[in-house]
XYZ file of C-alpha atoms in Angstrom:
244
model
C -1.844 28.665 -1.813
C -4.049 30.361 0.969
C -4.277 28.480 4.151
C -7.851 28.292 6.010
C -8.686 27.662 9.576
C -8.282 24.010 8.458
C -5.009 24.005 6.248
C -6.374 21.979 3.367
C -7.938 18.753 1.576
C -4.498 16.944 3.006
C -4.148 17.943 6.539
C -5.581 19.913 9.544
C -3.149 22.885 10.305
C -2.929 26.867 10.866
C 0.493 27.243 9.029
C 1.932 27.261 5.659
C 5.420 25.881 4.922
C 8.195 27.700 3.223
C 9.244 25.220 0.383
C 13.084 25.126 1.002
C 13.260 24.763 -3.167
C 11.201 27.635 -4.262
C 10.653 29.828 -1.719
C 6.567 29.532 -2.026
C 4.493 29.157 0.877
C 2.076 25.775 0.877
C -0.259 24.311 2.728
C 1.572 20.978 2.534
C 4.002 19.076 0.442
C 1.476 17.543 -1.260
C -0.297 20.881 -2.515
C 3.281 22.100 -3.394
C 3.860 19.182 -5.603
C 0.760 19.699 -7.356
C 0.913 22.762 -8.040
C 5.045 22.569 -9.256
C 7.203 20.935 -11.192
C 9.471 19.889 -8.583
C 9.122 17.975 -5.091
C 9.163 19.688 -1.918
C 11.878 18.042 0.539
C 9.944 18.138 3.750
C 12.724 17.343 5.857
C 14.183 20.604 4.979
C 11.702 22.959 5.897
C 12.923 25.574 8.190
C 10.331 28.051 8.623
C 6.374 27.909 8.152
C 3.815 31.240 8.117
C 0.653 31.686 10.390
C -2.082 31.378 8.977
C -3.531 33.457 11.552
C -1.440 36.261 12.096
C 1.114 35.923 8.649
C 4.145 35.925 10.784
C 7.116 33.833 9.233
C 8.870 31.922 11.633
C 10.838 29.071 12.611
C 8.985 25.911 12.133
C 7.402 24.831 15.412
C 4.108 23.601 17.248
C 2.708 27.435 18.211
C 2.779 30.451 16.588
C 5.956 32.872 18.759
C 3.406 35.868 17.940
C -0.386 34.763 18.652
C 0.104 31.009 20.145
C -1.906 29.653 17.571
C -1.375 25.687 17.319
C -0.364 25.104 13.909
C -1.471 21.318 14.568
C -2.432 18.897 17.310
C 0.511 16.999 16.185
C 3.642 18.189 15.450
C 6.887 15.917 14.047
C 9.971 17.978 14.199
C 11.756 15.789 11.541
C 9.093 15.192 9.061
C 7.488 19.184 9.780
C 4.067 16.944 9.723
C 1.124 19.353 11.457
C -1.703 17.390 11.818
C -4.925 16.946 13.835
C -3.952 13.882 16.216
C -4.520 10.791 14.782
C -2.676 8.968 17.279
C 0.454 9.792 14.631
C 4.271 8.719 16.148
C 7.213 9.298 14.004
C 9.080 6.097 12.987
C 12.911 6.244 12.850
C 13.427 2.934 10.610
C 11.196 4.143 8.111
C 12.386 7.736 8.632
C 8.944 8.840 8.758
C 5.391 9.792 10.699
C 2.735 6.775 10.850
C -0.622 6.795 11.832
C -1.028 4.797 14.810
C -1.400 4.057 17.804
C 1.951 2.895 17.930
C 1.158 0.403 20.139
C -1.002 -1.284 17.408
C 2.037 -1.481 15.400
C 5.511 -3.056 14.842
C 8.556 -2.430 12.116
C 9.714 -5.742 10.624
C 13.683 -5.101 9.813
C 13.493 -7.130 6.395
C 10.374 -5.607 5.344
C 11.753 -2.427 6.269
C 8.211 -1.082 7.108
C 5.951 -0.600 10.221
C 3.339 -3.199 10.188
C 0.228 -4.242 12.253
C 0.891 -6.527 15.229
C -1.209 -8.999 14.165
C 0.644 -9.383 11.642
C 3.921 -10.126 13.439
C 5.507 -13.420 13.019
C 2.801 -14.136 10.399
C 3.518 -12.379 7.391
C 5.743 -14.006 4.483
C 9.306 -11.160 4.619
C 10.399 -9.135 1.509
C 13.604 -7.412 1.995
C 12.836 -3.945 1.832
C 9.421 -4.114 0.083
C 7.880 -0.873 0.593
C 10.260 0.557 -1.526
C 8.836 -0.656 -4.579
C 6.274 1.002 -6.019
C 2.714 0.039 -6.102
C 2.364 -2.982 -9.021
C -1.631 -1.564 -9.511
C -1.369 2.276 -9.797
C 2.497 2.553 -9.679
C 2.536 4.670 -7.194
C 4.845 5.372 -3.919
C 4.138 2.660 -1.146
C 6.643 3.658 1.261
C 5.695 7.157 2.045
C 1.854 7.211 0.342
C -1.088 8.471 2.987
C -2.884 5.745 1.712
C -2.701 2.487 4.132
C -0.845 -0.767 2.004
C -2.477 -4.296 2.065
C 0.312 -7.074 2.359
C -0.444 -10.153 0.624
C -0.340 -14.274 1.137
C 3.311 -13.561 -0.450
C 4.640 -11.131 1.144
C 3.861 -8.277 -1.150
C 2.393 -4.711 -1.215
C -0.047 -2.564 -2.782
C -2.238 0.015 -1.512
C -5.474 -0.629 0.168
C -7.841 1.363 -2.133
C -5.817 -0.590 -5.585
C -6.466 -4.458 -3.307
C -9.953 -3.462 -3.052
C -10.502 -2.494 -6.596
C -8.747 -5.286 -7.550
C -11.201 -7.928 -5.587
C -13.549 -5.742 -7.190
C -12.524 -6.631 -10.768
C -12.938 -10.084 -10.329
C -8.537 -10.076 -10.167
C -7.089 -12.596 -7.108
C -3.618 -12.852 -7.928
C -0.915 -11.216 -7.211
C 0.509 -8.510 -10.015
C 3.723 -9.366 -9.293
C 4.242 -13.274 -8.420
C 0.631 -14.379 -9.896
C -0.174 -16.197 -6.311
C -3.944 -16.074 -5.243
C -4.450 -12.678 -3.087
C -6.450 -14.311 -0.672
C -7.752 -17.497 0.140
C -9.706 -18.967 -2.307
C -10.758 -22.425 -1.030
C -14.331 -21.777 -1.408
C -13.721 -20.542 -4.845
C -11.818 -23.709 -5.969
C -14.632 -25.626 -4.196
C -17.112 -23.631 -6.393
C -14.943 -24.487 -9.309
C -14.453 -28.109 -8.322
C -18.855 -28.361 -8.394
C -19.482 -26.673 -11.532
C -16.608 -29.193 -13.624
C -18.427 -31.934 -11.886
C -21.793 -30.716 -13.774
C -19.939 -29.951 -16.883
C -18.241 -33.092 -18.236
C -16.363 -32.320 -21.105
C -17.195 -34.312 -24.300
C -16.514 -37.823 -24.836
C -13.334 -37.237 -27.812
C -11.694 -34.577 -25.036
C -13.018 -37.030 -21.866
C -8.503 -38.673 -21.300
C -7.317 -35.585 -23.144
C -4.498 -34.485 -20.077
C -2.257 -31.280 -19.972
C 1.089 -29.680 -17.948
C 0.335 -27.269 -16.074
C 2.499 -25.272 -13.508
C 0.805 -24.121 -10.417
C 1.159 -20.057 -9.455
C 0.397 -21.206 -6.068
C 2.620 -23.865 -5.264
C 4.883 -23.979 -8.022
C 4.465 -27.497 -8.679
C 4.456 -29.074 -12.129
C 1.402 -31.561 -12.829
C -0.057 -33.530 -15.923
C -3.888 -32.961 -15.526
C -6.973 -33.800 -17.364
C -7.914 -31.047 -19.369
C -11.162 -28.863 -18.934
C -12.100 -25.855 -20.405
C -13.423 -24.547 -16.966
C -10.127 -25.042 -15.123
C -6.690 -27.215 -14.427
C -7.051 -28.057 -11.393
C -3.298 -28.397 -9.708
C -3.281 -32.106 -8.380
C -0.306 -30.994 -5.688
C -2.454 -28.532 -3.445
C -6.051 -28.041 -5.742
C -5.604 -24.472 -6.628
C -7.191 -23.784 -9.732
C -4.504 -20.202 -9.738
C -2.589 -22.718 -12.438
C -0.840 -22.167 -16.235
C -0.577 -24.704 -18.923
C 2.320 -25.255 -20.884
C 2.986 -27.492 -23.789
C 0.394 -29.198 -25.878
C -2.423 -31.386 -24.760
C -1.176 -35.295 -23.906
């Protein structure tokens, strides 16, 4: 693939790498891998070709023949060349972030560089970025696209949690807890059963239900609106069994 002034729809860079598995010249990884059958290893990428001048070389920042800057930034483990987006290179997750750094923190269990606000306030998930998305089934872990961590303690990508809130969906693919917090929905929920008695033969009619949000196991009146979990009033609930 040709390389322009600005690499390609991926990343801003003057260089093409040599894919250490084929021998082709790309862009990026990520043009390599859609263009073959096969996965480019970045972190064995030894030489990359100007894009100004066509000399092959050693991979580095500038060009040994024109000093041409192949990219603002430059990782020497992940061969990243980038325009800088405030980018460091994180050695527990063996990989370049977009930062600043400062704004973020890697939590050990999570295995995974998080926001600072979110430290010592997020729910741990031994190693969870190295699942794969539950929406798109995609890569988390090394995926350009930013991942949303949930109530409990899971991940999915940003664009798949908004197009999920989108859909009307607020639980969690994985666990079924609510996504977000949804007191004003269950509020919402609690007014519209209030207008909407049920008829008088179904008026003591109870249920089981088990909540998804707090686990706990209640005998409720029944409503074809909602069961409403008596423990913590999430409406996030399953019935089981027959009616009482």
């Amino acid at each position: 693939m040709a390389a322009t002034p600005d690499g390609c729809e991926h990343y801003v860079r003057s260089c093409l790498l040599k894919a250490p598995c084929c021998g082709k010249f790309y862009v990026c990884r990520l043009c390599h891998d859609g263009e073959e059958k096969h996965q480019l290893d970045r972190f064995k990428v030894r030489e990359v070709r100007c894009a100004a001048c066509s000399t092959i070389q050693e991979a580095q920042q500038t060009c040994k023949e024109c000093d041409v800057k192949f990219g603002e930034y430059y990782c020497d483990v992940c061969h990243l060349f980038d325009k800088d987006k405030k980018q460091y290179h994180c050695q527990p997750c063996g990989i370049c972030r977009i930062g600043p750094k400062e704004k973020y923190f890697h939590c050990t269990k999570c295995n995974l560089c998080l926001a600072t606000d979110l430290k010592d306030n997020h729910k741990c998930v031994e190693n969870v970025s190295r699942q794969n998305c539950p929406v798109c089934m995609e890569d988390i872990h090394t995926s350009r696209i930013g991942a949303h961590v949930l109530p409990c303690g899971h991940l999915l990508h940003k664009t798949c949690f908004d197009d999920m809130c989108i859909t009307g969906a607020y639980r969690c693919p994985l666990c079924m807890r609510s996504a977000f917090n949804m007191k004003e929905f269950w509020e919402d929920q609690d007014k519209e059963i209030a207008q909407s008695p049920m008829p008088t033969e179904y008026r003591d009619t109870t249920v089981k239900i088990i909540c998804n949000d707090c686990q706990a196991h209640c005998t409720v009146s029944f409503h074809v609106l909602g069961l409403k979990c008596s423990s913590c009033g999430s409406y996030n609930t399953a019935q089981y069994g027959g009616s009482l």
